[in-house]
Short mmCIF file of N, CA, C and O in Angstrom, two decimals:
data_model
loop_
_atom_site.label_atom_id
_atom_site.label_comp_id
_atom_site.label_asym_id
_atom_site.label_seq_id
_atom_site.Cartn_x
_atom_site.Cartn_y
_atom_site.Cartn_z
N VAL O 1 11.18 -14.48 6.94
CA VAL O 1 11.16 -14.23 5.65
C VAL O 1 10.18 -15.34 5.11
O VAL O 1 9.72 -14.86 3.95
N THR O 2 10.28 -16.61 5.30
CA THR O 2 9.87 -17.71 4.63
C THR O 2 8.13 -17.79 4.57
O THR O 2 7.60 -17.78 3.99
N GLU O 3 7.75 -17.15 5.77
CA GLU O 3 6.31 -17.11 6.19
C GLU O 3 5.90 -15.97 5.17
O GLU O 3 4.78 -16.26 4.65
N PHE O 4 7.00 -14.80 4.98
CA PHE O 4 6.00 -13.55 4.06
C PHE O 4 6.06 -14.15 2.97
O PHE O 4 5.18 -13.87 2.06
N MET O 5 7.08 -14.86 2.49
CA MET O 5 7.29 -15.45 0.74
C MET O 5 6.06 -16.32 0.56
O MET O 5 5.69 -16.18 -0.47
N ALA O 6 5.64 -17.10 1.65
CA ALA O 6 4.99 -18.16 1.07
C ALA O 6 3.45 -17.32 1.28
O ALA O 6 2.51 -17.92 0.50
N GLN O 7 3.29 -16.31 2.09
CA GLN O 7 2.17 -15.67 2.11
C GLN O 7 1.63 -15.06 0.87
O GLN O 7 0.57 -15.12 0.28
N TYR O 8 2.62 -14.40 0.46
CA TYR O 8 2.72 -13.61 -0.58
C TYR O 8 2.87 -14.03 -2.16
O TYR O 8 2.85 -13.66 -3.40
N LYS O 9 3.60 -15.21 -2.02
CA LYS O 9 3.74 -15.89 -3.62
C LYS O 9 2.67 -16.15 -4.29
O LYS O 9 2.64 -15.96 -5.52
N LYS O 10 1.32 -16.54 -3.72
CA LYS O 10 0.23 -16.77 -4.37
C LYS O 10 -0.28 -15.48 -5.15
O LYS O 10 -1.15 -15.84 -6.09
N LEU O 11 0.12 -14.28 -4.51
CA LEU O 11 -0.25 -13.12 -5.48
C LEU O 11 0.56 -12.81 -6.56
O LEU O 11 0.25 -11.97 -7.56
N LEU O 12 1.78 -13.38 -6.58
CA LEU O 12 2.41 -13.05 -7.84
C LEU O 12 1.79 -12.84 -9.17
O LEU O 12 2.12 -11.83 -9.96
N PRO O 13 0.85 -14.13 -9.51
CA PRO O 13 0.21 -13.72 -11.19
C PRO O 13 -0.69 -12.57 -10.74
O PRO O 13 -0.95 -12.12 -11.99
N HIS O 14 -1.12 -12.09 -9.84
CA HIS O 14 -2.07 -11.07 -9.94
C HIS O 14 -1.64 -9.45 -9.53
O HIS O 14 -1.99 -8.52 -9.91
N LEU O 15 -0.14 -9.62 -9.37
CA LEU O 15 0.84 -8.34 -9.39
C LEU O 15 0.62 -7.35 -10.45
O LEU O 15 0.95 -7.86 -11.69
N ILE O 16 0.64 -6.16 -10.52
CA ILE O 16 0.60 -5.22 -11.66
C ILE O 16 2.00 -4.15 -11.53
O ILE O 16 1.89 -3.63 -10.28
N PRO O 17 3.01 -4.28 -12.21
CA PRO O 17 4.22 -3.67 -11.90
C PRO O 17 4.11 -2.38 -11.46
O PRO O 17 4.74 -1.87 -10.66
N GLU O 18 3.00 -1.58 -11.92
CA GLU O 18 2.85 -0.04 -12.26
C GLU O 18 2.49 0.14 -10.72
O GLU O 18 2.54 1.45 -10.18
N LEU O 19 1.69 -0.50 -9.99
CA LEU O 19 1.32 -0.60 -8.53
C LEU O 19 2.45 -0.90 -7.39
O LEU O 19 2.19 -0.67 -6.27
N VAL O 20 3.74 -1.40 -7.72
CA VAL O 20 4.61 -1.51 -6.73
C VAL O 20 5.79 -0.67 -7.22
O VAL O 20 6.28 -0.39 -8.31
N LEU O 21 6.18 0.42 -6.21
CA LEU O 21 7.31 1.18 -6.63
C LEU O 21 8.19 1.25 -5.55
O LEU O 21 8.18 1.23 -4.61
N LEU O 22 9.64 1.21 -6.40
CA LEU O 22 10.71 1.00 -5.47
C LEU O 22 11.52 2.40 -5.95
O LEU O 22 11.72 2.81 -6.74
N ALA O 23 12.05 3.15 -4.57
CA ALA O 23 12.55 4.52 -4.92
C ALA O 23 13.97 4.02 -4.15
O ALA O 23 14.29 3.53 -3.18
N GLU O 24 15.08 4.33 -4.80
CA GLU O 24 16.59 4.05 -4.70
C GLU O 24 17.30 5.66 -4.72
O GLU O 24 16.87 6.53 -5.24
N HIS O 25 18.24 5.43 -3.76
CA HIS O 25 19.25 6.61 -3.63
C HIS O 25 20.62 5.86 -3.71
O HIS O 25 20.93 5.17 -2.74
N ASP O 26 21.68 6.12 -4.78
CA ASP O 26 22.82 5.54 -4.72
C ASP O 26 22.60 3.92 -4.56
O ASP O 26 23.64 3.70 -3.62
N ASN O 27 21.99 3.50 -5.03
CA ASN O 27 21.63 2.18 -4.87
C ASN O 27 21.24 1.64 -3.91
O ASN O 27 21.59 0.15 -3.35
N GLU O 28 20.50 2.31 -2.96
CA GLU O 28 19.89 1.80 -1.50
C GLU O 28 18.54 2.42 -1.86
O GLU O 28 17.91 3.22 -1.71
N LEU O 29 17.58 1.08 -1.09
CA LEU O 29 16.25 1.41 -1.51
C LEU O 29 15.95 2.67 -0.11
O LEU O 29 16.35 2.16 0.97
N ILE O 30 15.23 3.30 -0.29
CA ILE O 30 14.81 4.46 0.37
C ILE O 30 13.55 4.09 0.79
O ILE O 30 13.23 5.10 1.55
N ALA O 31 12.78 3.92 -0.10
CA ALA O 31 10.91 4.04 -0.16
C ALA O 31 10.52 3.02 -0.83
O ALA O 31 10.96 2.85 -1.61
N TYR O 32 9.21 2.28 -0.43
CA TYR O 32 8.78 1.52 -1.58
C TYR O 32 7.51 1.65 -1.18
O TYR O 32 6.50 1.97 -0.15
N LEU O 33 6.52 1.10 -2.13
CA LEU O 33 4.96 1.28 -2.09
C LEU O 33 4.76 -0.28 -2.89
O LEU O 33 4.89 -0.22 -3.93
N PHE O 34 3.80 -0.92 -2.06
CA PHE O 34 3.22 -2.24 -2.63
C PHE O 34 1.79 -1.99 -2.39
O PHE O 34 1.12 -2.10 -1.73
N ALA O 35 1.15 -2.31 -3.98
CA ALA O 35 -0.28 -2.27 -4.02
C ALA O 35 -0.44 -3.56 -4.97
O ALA O 35 0.14 -4.06 -5.84
N LEU O 36 -1.94 -3.81 -5.09
CA LEU O 36 -2.40 -5.05 -5.75
C LEU O 36 -3.97 -4.63 -5.89
O LEU O 36 -4.71 -4.04 -5.06
N PRO O 37 -4.31 -5.26 -7.33
CA PRO O 37 -5.60 -5.25 -7.58
C PRO O 37 -6.52 -5.64 -6.34
O PRO O 37 -6.32 -6.77 -5.68
N ASP O 38 -7.83 -5.45 -6.13
CA ASP O 38 -8.67 -5.84 -5.17
C ASP O 38 -9.33 -7.23 -5.83
O ASP O 38 -10.20 -7.10 -6.44
N LEU O 39 -8.67 -8.15 -4.82
CA LEU O 39 -8.98 -9.47 -5.65
C LEU O 39 -10.23 -9.86 -5.16
O LEU O 39 -10.92 -10.79 -6.01
N ALA O 40 -10.96 -9.17 -4.15
CA ALA O 40 -12.09 -9.77 -3.42
C ALA O 40 -13.20 -9.13 -4.49
O ALA O 40 -14.16 -9.92 -4.67
N GLN O 41 -12.65 -8.11 -4.94
CA GLN O 41 -13.94 -7.12 -5.99
C GLN O 41 -14.12 -8.44 -7.04
O GLN O 41 -15.25 -8.54 -7.80
N VAL O 42 -13.00 -8.72 -7.90
CA VAL O 42 -13.04 -10.02 -8.48
C VAL O 42 -13.83 -10.77 -8.44
O VAL O 42 -14.45 -11.27 -9.30
N SER O 43 -13.47 -11.60 -7.29
CA SER O 43 -14.09 -12.73 -6.91
C SER O 43 -15.63 -12.51 -6.74
O SER O 43 -16.34 -13.47 -6.53
N ARG O 44 -16.17 -11.24 -6.34
CA ARG O 44 -17.43 -10.86 -6.26
C ARG O 44 -18.06 -10.64 -7.64
O ARG O 44 -19.69 -10.47 -7.86
N GLY O 45 -17.22 -10.71 -8.93
CA GLY O 45 -17.97 -10.85 -9.98
C GLY O 45 -17.93 -9.37 -10.39
O GLY O 45 -18.76 -8.94 -11.32
N GLU O 46 -17.12 -8.30 -9.76
CA GLU O 46 -17.48 -6.86 -10.32
C GLU O 46 -16.52 -6.93 -11.24
O GLU O 46 -15.24 -7.23 -11.10
N GLN O 47 -16.74 -5.64 -11.49
CA GLN O 47 -15.56 -4.60 -12.56
C GLN O 47 -14.52 -4.23 -11.70
O GLN O 47 -14.70 -3.71 -10.60
N LEU O 48 -13.29 -4.76 -12.08
CA LEU O 48 -12.01 -4.24 -11.16
C LEU O 48 -11.88 -3.27 -11.49
O LEU O 48 -11.25 -2.59 -12.81
N ASP O 49 -12.02 -1.80 -10.49
CA ASP O 49 -11.70 -0.66 -10.77
C ASP O 49 -11.15 -0.26 -9.27
O ASP O 49 -10.77 0.94 -8.88
N THR O 50 -10.63 -0.99 -8.33
CA THR O 50 -10.48 -0.82 -7.22
C THR O 50 -8.82 -1.41 -6.93
O THR O 50 -9.00 -2.70 -7.34
N PHE O 51 -7.88 -0.59 -6.34
CA PHE O 51 -6.76 -1.54 -5.81
C PHE O 51 -6.47 -0.82 -4.33
O PHE O 51 -7.12 -0.42 -3.75
N ILE O 52 -5.44 -1.81 -3.68
CA ILE O 52 -5.22 -1.99 -2.20
C ILE O 52 -3.88 -1.49 -2.02
O ILE O 52 -3.09 -2.35 -2.57
N ILE O 53 -3.46 -0.25 -1.32
CA ILE O 53 -2.17 0.04 -0.52
C ILE O 53 -1.89 -0.68 0.36
O ILE O 53 -2.45 -0.62 1.61
N LYS O 54 -0.98 -1.74 0.17
CA LYS O 54 -0.91 -2.68 1.48
C LYS O 54 0.23 -2.05 2.19
O LYS O 54 0.27 -2.14 3.38
N THR O 55 1.24 -1.26 1.37
CA THR O 55 2.64 -1.30 2.41
C THR O 55 3.19 0.21 1.44
O THR O 55 3.56 0.33 0.28
N LEU O 56 3.52 0.91 2.71
CA LEU O 56 3.92 2.16 2.25
C LEU O 56 4.79 2.56 3.38
O LEU O 56 4.87 2.55 4.56
N ALA O 57 6.45 2.55 2.89
CA ALA O 57 7.52 2.79 3.89
C ALA O 57 8.52 3.54 3.63
O ALA O 57 8.94 3.52 2.07
N VAL O 58 9.50 4.06 4.28
CA VAL O 58 10.35 4.96 3.94
C VAL O 58 11.75 4.64 4.75
O VAL O 58 11.18 4.69 6.04
N HIS O 59 12.61 4.98 4.53
CA HIS O 59 14.12 4.55 5.30
C HIS O 59 14.01 5.47 6.39
O HIS O 59 13.77 6.84 6.07
N PRO O 60 14.15 5.46 7.67
CA PRO O 60 14.06 6.39 8.48
C PRO O 60 14.91 7.53 8.35
O PRO O 60 14.58 8.61 8.74
N GLU O 61 16.26 7.62 7.66
CA GLU O 61 16.96 8.58 7.13
C GLU O 61 16.45 9.69 6.32
O GLU O 61 16.51 10.62 6.16
N TRP O 62 15.25 8.93 5.46
CA TRP O 62 14.77 9.99 4.61
C TRP O 62 13.18 10.27 5.15
O TRP O 62 12.60 10.88 4.32
N ALA O 63 12.85 10.31 6.35
CA ALA O 63 11.36 10.09 6.79
C ALA O 63 11.56 12.20 6.79
O ALA O 63 12.53 12.79 7.18
N GLY O 64 10.18 12.42 7.01
CA GLY O 64 10.14 13.88 6.92
C GLY O 64 10.60 14.63 5.76
O GLY O 64 10.41 15.84 5.93
N ARG O 65 10.87 14.38 4.62
CA ARG O 65 11.26 14.81 3.35
C ARG O 65 10.09 14.74 2.41
O ARG O 65 10.16 15.33 1.10
N GLY O 66 9.09 14.30 2.78
CA GLY O 66 7.90 14.28 1.75
C GLY O 66 7.88 12.83 0.66
O GLY O 66 7.02 12.89 -0.05
N LEU O 67 8.88 12.53 0.83
CA LEU O 67 9.34 11.15 -0.10
C LEU O 67 8.21 10.15 0.02
O LEU O 67 7.67 9.70 -1.32
N ALA O 68 7.24 9.94 0.62
CA ALA O 68 6.07 9.06 1.19
C ALA O 68 4.87 9.34 0.28
O ALA O 68 4.31 9.00 -0.35
N GLY O 69 4.76 10.86 0.13
CA GLY O 69 3.78 11.67 -0.49
C GLY O 69 3.91 11.47 -1.95
O GLY O 69 3.22 11.43 -2.68
N ILE O 70 5.23 11.81 -2.14
CA ILE O 70 5.54 11.62 -3.88
C ILE O 70 5.57 10.30 -4.29
O ILE O 70 4.91 10.09 -5.16
N VAL O 71 6.15 9.15 -3.50
CA VAL O 71 5.44 7.69 -3.87
C VAL O 71 4.04 7.34 -4.08
O VAL O 71 3.80 7.11 -4.79
N ALA O 72 3.30 7.70 -3.26
CA ALA O 72 1.88 7.38 -3.13
C ALA O 72 1.48 8.42 -4.13
O ALA O 72 0.63 7.77 -5.12
N ALA O 73 1.54 9.60 -4.47
CA ALA O 73 1.11 10.34 -5.67
C ALA O 73 1.41 9.67 -6.90
O ALA O 73 0.67 9.51 -7.57
N SER O 74 2.61 9.25 -6.83
CA SER O 74 3.18 8.33 -8.29
C SER O 74 2.32 7.26 -8.12
O SER O 74 1.88 7.12 -9.74
N VAL O 75 2.25 6.23 -7.47
CA VAL O 75 1.31 5.36 -7.51
C VAL O 75 -0.31 5.34 -8.08
O VAL O 75 -0.74 4.95 -8.59
N MET O 76 -0.73 6.32 -7.36
CA MET O 76 -2.14 6.92 -7.48
C MET O 76 -2.18 7.15 -8.83
O MET O 76 -3.12 6.91 -9.80
N ALA O 77 -1.22 8.29 -9.48
CA ALA O 77 -1.27 8.40 -11.25
C ALA O 77 -1.24 7.39 -11.89
O ALA O 77 -1.97 7.20 -13.05
N ARG O 78 -0.27 6.44 -11.54
CA ARG O 78 -0.39 5.05 -12.48
C ARG O 78 -1.50 4.45 -12.46
O ARG O 78 -2.02 3.90 -13.62
N ALA O 79 -2.02 4.26 -11.12
CA ALA O 79 -3.54 3.51 -11.06
C ALA O 79 -4.45 4.22 -12.06
O ALA O 79 -5.42 3.59 -12.59
N ASN O 80 -4.38 5.35 -11.91
CA ASN O 80 -5.51 6.02 -12.65
C ASN O 80 -5.30 5.82 -14.04
O ASN O 80 -6.40 5.84 -14.61
N ALA O 81 -4.16 5.95 -14.46
CA ALA O 81 -4.01 5.91 -15.98
C ALA O 81 -4.40 4.20 -16.36
O ALA O 81 -4.27 4.09 -17.81
N LEU O 82 -4.49 3.44 -15.40
CA LEU O 82 -4.73 2.08 -15.64
C LEU O 82 -5.92 1.84 -15.63
O LEU O 82 -6.81 0.59 -16.03
N GLY O 83 -6.76 2.96 -15.17
CA GLY O 83 -8.29 2.76 -15.22
C GLY O 83 -9.19 2.55 -14.13
O GLY O 83 -10.16 2.40 -13.55
N PHE O 84 -8.14 2.36 -12.98
CA PHE O 84 -8.49 2.41 -11.59
C PHE O 84 -9.21 3.40 -11.04
O PHE O 84 -8.90 5.02 -11.42
N LYS O 85 -10.44 3.77 -10.35
CA LYS O 85 -11.18 4.48 -9.83
C LYS O 85 -11.08 4.73 -8.25
O LYS O 85 -11.37 5.71 -7.87
N ASN O 86 -10.83 3.80 -7.71
CA ASN O 86 -10.79 3.89 -6.50
C ASN O 86 -9.50 3.06 -5.53
O ASN O 86 -8.75 2.16 -6.14
N ALA O 87 -8.94 3.52 -4.51
CA ALA O 87 -7.90 3.13 -3.75
C ALA O 87 -8.39 2.84 -2.21
O ALA O 87 -8.75 3.53 -1.79
N VAL O 88 -7.57 1.70 -1.71
CA VAL O 88 -7.98 1.23 -0.28
C VAL O 88 -6.74 1.07 0.14
O VAL O 88 -5.82 0.90 -0.02
N HIS O 89 -6.44 2.16 1.42
CA HIS O 89 -5.37 2.48 1.89
C HIS O 89 -5.37 1.70 3.37
O HIS O 89 -6.11 2.13 4.28
N ALA O 90 -4.55 0.09 3.28
CA ALA O 90 -5.18 -0.76 4.07
C ALA O 90 -4.38 -0.75 5.43
O ALA O 90 -3.13 -0.18 5.53
N LEU O 91 -4.89 -1.05 6.46
CA LEU O 91 -4.22 -1.32 7.81
C LEU O 91 -3.28 -0.30 8.04
O LEU O 91 -1.98 -0.25 8.61
N MET O 92 -4.10 1.09 8.35
CA MET O 92 -3.43 2.31 8.95
C MET O 92 -3.46 2.44 10.03
O MET O 92 -4.38 2.37 10.72
N LEU O 93 -2.31 2.67 10.96
CA LEU O 93 -2.23 3.08 12.36
C LEU O 93 -2.68 4.30 12.71
O LEU O 93 -2.20 5.39 11.77
N ASP O 94 -3.51 5.00 13.31
CA ASP O 94 -3.81 5.88 13.69
C ASP O 94 -2.68 7.16 13.93
O ASP O 94 -2.49 8.19 13.40
N SER O 95 -1.38 6.58 14.85
CA SER O 95 -0.62 7.52 14.87
C SER O 95 0.77 7.53 13.81
O SER O 95 1.86 8.02 13.81
N ASN O 96 0.37 6.52 12.94
CA ASN O 96 1.04 6.60 11.45
C ASN O 96 1.22 7.81 10.67
O ASN O 96 0.09 8.51 10.36
N HIS O 97 2.40 8.59 10.22
CA HIS O 97 2.40 9.40 9.04
C HIS O 97 1.58 9.15 7.85
O HIS O 97 1.10 10.03 7.35
N SER O 98 1.22 7.93 7.74
CA SER O 98 0.92 7.57 6.41
C SER O 98 -0.61 7.93 6.22
O SER O 98 -1.29 8.27 5.44
N ARG O 99 -1.34 8.08 7.47
CA ARG O 99 -2.68 8.37 7.78
C ARG O 99 -2.67 9.85 7.21
O ARG O 99 -3.78 10.06 6.70
N ARG O 100 -1.63 10.90 7.41
CA ARG O 100 -1.76 12.14 6.60
C ARG O 100 -1.78 12.39 5.32
O ARG O 100 -2.67 12.70 4.52
N ILE O 101 -0.94 11.23 4.65
CA ILE O 101 -0.77 11.17 3.26
C ILE O 101 -2.15 10.65 2.56
O ILE O 101 -2.54 11.06 1.86
N SER O 102 -2.83 9.57 3.31
CA SER O 102 -4.10 9.20 2.82
C SER O 102 -5.17 10.17 2.94
O SER O 102 -6.40 9.87 2.09
N SER O 103 -5.06 11.08 3.86
CA SER O 103 -6.30 12.12 4.14
C SER O 103 -6.13 13.08 2.71
O SER O 103 -7.32 13.33 2.44
N HIS O 104 -5.34 13.01 2.00
CA HIS O 104 -5.44 14.11 0.98
C HIS O 104 -6.24 13.21 -0.50
O HIS O 104 -6.52 13.77 -1.24
N TYR O 105 -6.35 11.62 0.00
CA TYR O 105 -7.12 10.89 -1.17
C TYR O 105 -8.56 10.47 -0.61
O TYR O 105 -9.16 10.05 -1.41
N SER O 106 -8.33 10.71 0.46
CA SER O 106 -9.97 9.96 1.07
C SER O 106 -10.41 10.78 2.10
O SER O 106 -9.50 11.24 2.96
N LYS O 107 -11.47 10.95 2.46
CA LYS O 107 -12.29 11.49 3.20
C LYS O 107 -13.04 10.45 4.62
O LYS O 107 -13.60 10.96 5.48
N HIS O 108 -13.12 9.41 4.29
CA HIS O 108 -13.73 8.38 5.18
C HIS O 108 -13.04 7.20 5.43
O HIS O 108 -12.40 6.58 4.70
N ASP O 109 -12.99 6.65 6.79
CA ASP O 109 -12.92 5.10 6.63
C ASP O 109 -14.05 4.30 6.27
O ASP O 109 -15.13 4.48 6.55
N ILE O 110 -13.48 2.94 5.68
CA ILE O 110 -14.70 1.79 5.46
C ILE O 110 -14.50 0.93 6.75
O ILE O 110 -15.48 0.44 6.46
N ARG O 111 -13.41 0.78 7.22
CA ARG O 111 -13.83 -0.07 8.62
C ARG O 111 -12.63 0.49 9.36
O ARG O 111 -11.71 0.61 8.79
N ARG O 112 -12.69 -0.12 10.63
CA ARG O 112 -11.85 0.03 11.30
C ARG O 112 -11.70 -1.28 12.34
O ARG O 112 -12.76 -2.07 12.75
N TYR O 113 -10.15 -1.27 12.57
CA TYR O 113 -9.75 -2.66 13.45
C TYR O 113 -9.23 -2.17 14.88
O TYR O 113 -8.55 -1.47 15.15
N ALA O 114 -9.06 -2.92 16.01
CA ALA O 114 -8.59 -2.92 17.04
C ALA O 114 -7.64 -4.13 17.07
O ALA O 114 -7.93 -5.33 16.69
N LEU O 115 -6.47 -3.99 17.71
CA LEU O 115 -5.55 -4.96 17.73
C LEU O 115 -5.16 -4.91 19.25
O LEU O 115 -4.91 -4.05 20.22
N TYR O 116 -4.96 -6.46 19.46
CA TYR O 116 -4.84 -6.78 21.22
C TYR O 116 -3.55 -7.57 20.97
O TYR O 116 -3.32 -8.20 19.94
N THR O 117 -2.87 -7.50 22.28
CA THR O 117 -1.85 -8.24 22.51
C THR O 117 -1.59 -8.76 23.64
O THR O 117 -2.33 -8.23 24.65
N GLN O 118 -1.25 -9.93 23.86
CA GLN O 118 -0.81 -10.68 25.49
C GLN O 118 0.41 -11.45 25.54
O GLN O 118 0.66 -11.88 24.71
N ALA O 119 1.02 -10.87 26.61
CA ALA O 119 2.59 -11.27 26.62
C ALA O 119 2.35 -12.92 27.49
O ALA O 119 1.34 -13.10 27.85
N LEU O 120 3.12 -13.83 26.73
CA LEU O 120 3.03 -15.19 26.96
C LEU O 120 4.04 -15.62 27.99
O LEU O 120 5.05 -15.09 28.11
#
């Protein structure tokens, strides 16, 4: 948790509340979406029109009910209302359900990565 907090604390001044959505049921967090403006776009001196969806998660007890799609659609609509024209769905696993959700909004990958592991 400490490493996570340190990594993301520097992003706080750049967060836009409309791009972070927490869904609750009976005071229990059941889904969330964390997105932020494309800060690399800003550093290149470009007009900010892109945001990055970093994390989309649904509590396992709520999986398969379409909640992730609803959360994603809500944030996409909010971003559009703020003037964003592009969304990057970051760090998607091929086997992840979120790829299916992203396919409703995008038709191509901008880059692909391979993850490797080694037992120590």
